[in-house]
Amino acid sequence: MMNRIRSFVSKWLLWLLVGLTLAAGFAVRLVDLQDPPLDFHPTRQLRTLIIARAAWLEMDPAADPATRELAASLASLESYEPPILETLIAVIYRILGEEVFWVGRVLNSLFWTVGGLFLFLLGRRLSGNGWAALVGLVFFMTLSFGVIASRSLQPEPWLVMWLVLFAWALDRWGERPTWRRAVMVGVLGGIAVLVKVVAAFFVASALVGVALATLGWRRAWRSAQVWVVAGLAILPVALYYLLAQGQRSSEFLSFWVVSLSGLLLETNFYADWLAMVKSLTGLTVCLVGLAGTALAAPRGRGLLAGLWLGYLLYGLVFPYQYRTHEYYHLPLLAVLGLSLIPAAAALVERLRLQPLVWRVGLGVVIAFAAFYSLYAARSTLLAADYANEPASWRRVGEALPAGSRFVALTADYGARLRYYGWRAPAATWHTGGDLELARQAGAADYDFDAAFAQLTDGMDYFLVTALGEFDAQPDLKAALSENHPLLVEGNGFLIYDLRTWR
Amino acid sequence: MSAPVKRPLWLTLCLVVVFLAGLLVRLYDLTDPPADFHPARQYHSATLARGLYAEWGGVVEGLDAGRAMVLGNSEPRIEPPIMEHLAALTYLLAGRELLWIPRLYAILFWLLGGLALAALARRAAGDWGVLIASLFYLLLPYGVSASRAFQPDPLMTALLVAGLWLLVRWWEKPTWRRALWAGLAVGAAVLAKQSVVFIAAGAFLGSVLAARGLKGALRDRQVWLMAALMAAPVLAYNFYGLTAGNLGEQYTMRFFPQLWLDPGFYLRWTRMIDGTVGILPFLLALVGLALLPRGGLRAGLLGWFAGYLVYGFVFAHHIGTHDYYQLPLIPLVALGLAAAGNALVERLLTVDARRLARLVLAGTLLAGSALALYQSYQVLKDGDYRAEPAAWRALGAAVDGDSAAVTGIFDDYGAKSIYYAGVLPTVFPSAAEVAADEAAAADFAAYFAARTEGKRFFVVADDAQAALQPWLIDHLQSTYPLILEDAVYAVYQLAP
C-alpha cells in the first residue's frame, strides 16, 4: 500500500515538475515581448516580418492598394524556404485586424514548449525513467542560448519542434512498425524538411539509425515502410525546390556549399565550430551527451546516433554558417537534451539507493541551476532596448527622396530600412564581412573602383548607416566625400548625392 | 575502505600522459610577464619577493636596491609570504630576478596536488575515476591559468588536497605518524592562505567524525594533535600580525554579511562557479559526491563542500567577484566528477555494444582533453605582455620616478607601475565613487582639482574605468597635454 502511495505521489510530482519547467521556460521567452526583434540575428527576423506583412496585406481586402503593392515589392527577397511560418503569422494578423509583430515570438515560444513536451515523452521512452527525462527537458527549456534563440522570428525554433515530433514518432515506429505509424513518421519528417530543408540531414540519418538498429541492413533495405517514410519525407520538399525553385536552389548550393567547401580542409573551421558549441551549450554537456548516446538501448542508440550524425553532416555541408550563425546550432539543443537522458538515467538509478535527503538536495540544486540559467536569459533580454529603432529607421526612410534609387551601406542588408523605413535599397554595398565571405568562396581579387562603378551606376544616392563599417572602408569614404556632396547628415546616417559631382 | 589494488598499466600510462600534458601546457609562454591572470595579485607578490631579494643582497636590475626594499615593505601582508620567500631564495640561487621562477613553483605545487588527488580518486572511484579526476584537475582551462599564478592559492589548494589525502589515510589506519602528517599538511594549507580555514576545518571535521563520531573524536588524542597542528601555525601568525604587524587592517572590508539578503549575491556566486568549473561539471560532481561509498573520503569531501559554502558566505563579496576564490572547488569537483564518471563508465561497460561503448568513452575523454588543452593554449598564446615592462619603465623615466607626482586610473591598483617603474601612484576614485560623490556631480573640474592637488601626472591605464568615466577623459583631453602614450596607458601632464 505504501509503495502504491509513494508511486502515485512520485508520478504526480514528476508531472508537476514537467509542467513547471514547461511553464517557466515558456514564460521567460515572453519577457520583453514587445521590444523590436533586433536582439538576435535581426536580418533573419525582419525578413520573416517583411514577408508576413506583405502576406497579411495581400489577404486583407481593406488594405490600401498602394501600401499593399509597396509591401509586396519590399517582400521580394531571396527565396530560402517556403514561407509557412510567415503565412501563419499573417493569418493571425488578419484575425487580429492589425500587425502585431510579437505574435511570431509567442508562436515560436509555444512551438518550442510543445517540442519540450515531446522531448520529455521521447526521453521517457528512451530511458524508461521519467526523472531522467526531466533532466533532458530542463536542459532543453532553460539553457540561456535556447531561450533567446527559440523565440526568434525565423523557422528554426519550430523546425526543432517538428524534428522532436518526428523523432518521437520514429521511436514509436521502431518499437512497433505498423503502416499507420510509418505514415505518421513520414508526414512529420516531411513537414520538418519542408519547414527548412536542412532538416533532411537529421530526418534521413535518424531514419537510417532506427531502421538499422531495429531491422538490420537487409530487412531495412527491403522494408516497404522504410521507403514510404523516406518518400513521404522527401516528396513535398522535392516538389517545392525542384519545380518551384529549381534555379535558385542550384545557385544556393553552388555558393553556400560548393564554393565554401574548402573550409573543411582548414583546421580553424573545426576549432571555430567547437568554440561556437562551447559558447552556446558548453562542451561538457556534449561529452556527457555522447556518453548518453552510447548508454541508450539499441533502438534509442540508433536514433540518437542518427541525430548526431545529422548534426555533423549539416555542419560539413554548411561550414561557413556553422561558424558564424548561432541559430544553425538550435537542433543541437534537441539532440543534446535527448542524449543527456540515458546518462541521467544511469545516475538516477544509482541515486535511488541514496537517502531521500540526497535526492531532494540534488533536486534543489538542479532547480537553482535552471533558475540561474533562466534568470541570465531574462537579464540578457532586458539589458538590450531597441524601442527607439523603428522611429529612427522611419526617419531614414523619410530622408530619402521618394522614388529615388539608392545604394546603401547599412546593417542587416537593409532589412531595418525595408521593414521600418518602408524603403528598399536598389543595391547594398558590401561590408568587410561580405568581402571575407567572398574571398573564402574563391571570388577574384577585390577591385574597389570596379565595384564602386558597378554598384553606383544609375543610382541617385548613397546611404550610409553603418558608420563604423564606413570608417573601416577608407576607399569608399574618400570616393564619396571627395566626389559627391553630403546631402543629409542625420542622427546616425549620411546620404550622399551621387547625381552631383564636386 | 581498503587500500586500493595495483594500478593497471594502461592507467599508469594514461596518467603519465595527462600529467605531462598538464605540465607542458602550463610551461607554454613561461617567460611572458605575469599580467595574464589577476595582475594586481601577482605583481603584489612579485614586488614583495623582489624586496626580500634586495634585502638579502640580490642585485635588482633597473631599480635601486633600497627602493626595491621600500616598495616591497610597503606591500600589505595578507598572508605569510611563503611563495615570495621561496621565489626570493631561488632568485638568489639563480643570481637574478626571474619572474617565471615563482610560476614554476606554482605549477610544481599544483602537479603534486594532482598526485594526492589521484590517490584519493583511486580510493573511491576506480581506475576510470582516477583518470577523469586527473583530467579535470590538470586540464581544466581555468585551472591551467590559475595554477601558474604567482599567488598563494595554487600552493594552498595543493596542500588542502594533500591534507585530505593524509586525513583519509589516517581514517584508514589511525596511527600517530599519520595523524602528525595530516595535521601538518592541513595546517600548512591554512597557513598558506588562511581564508581557506573553513574548508580545511570542514574536511577535517568530516573525516574525524566519520572515523570516531563526536564523542570518540573528543576523546581521541590523535584528533587533538591534528587540531593543534592545524590551528597553531595560523594562530601564531595572526598573533604576530595583529600585535606587531598591520594584519588588523587586512581584516577590514572583507566581511559583508548584508549581501546574504541580496539575490544578486547568489547569482554572482553561481556565475562565478559557471565561469570557472562550469555549472554542469559542478552539478555532476554533487551527484558524484552522493554516489561515493560511505567513509572518510565521502565525509571529508562533504565537509569540504560545507566548508566551501561557509567560506562563500563569509567572503560574500570576494566569492562573487574574485574568480580565484573558486580554486578550492576544482579538486572537489574533480573528485565528485570521478565518482559520477565512474558510475557512467561502469554502466557503459555493461551495455550490449561494449566495443562501441569503449570507443565512445575513449573518444570522449580524448576529445575533451584535446579541446581543453587547445583552449588553454589559445588563451596563453593570445595574451602577450612582453612589451609591458619597457612601457612601464618608460613611464617611470617620464615622471622621474616621483611617486608623489603621479595619480591615475589603473586596472591593477598601480601594481605594474610599482613593480616596473618603481612608482607608487595614488589611485583616482572609481566611477562608482565619483558617481556617489555630490561634489563631483556639482562641479567635476573642482572635484578633479581637489583630488589631484600636488600631482603632476595623470595616468590612464584602465580601459574599463575610462569607458565608465567619459567625463574624466573629456576633462583630461580638453585641459591637459598628452605627454606619453602607449598601448597600455596614456599620461597627461597636470602641472609642469
mmCIF file of C-alpha atoms in Angstrom, chain A residues 21 115 127 251 295 358 426:
data_model
loop_
_atom_site.group_PDB
_atom_site.id
_atom_site.type_symbol
_atom_site.label_atom_id
_atom_site.label_comp_id
_atom_site.label_asym_id
_atom_site.label_seq_id
_atom_site.Cartn_x
_atom_site.Cartn_y
_atom_site.Cartn_z
ATOM 1 C CA THR A 21 9.566 23.525 -16.328
ATOM 2 C CA GLY A 115 8.811 20.386 -28.590
ATOM 3 C CA SER A 127 15.332 5.631 -20.769
ATOM 4 C CA GLU A 251 22.658 28.857 -57.108
ATOM 5 C CA LEU A 295 24.347 4.167 -22.932
ATOM 6 C CA TRP A 358 20.307 13.494 -1.010
ATOM 7 C CA ALA A 426 18.413 49.131 -55.095
#
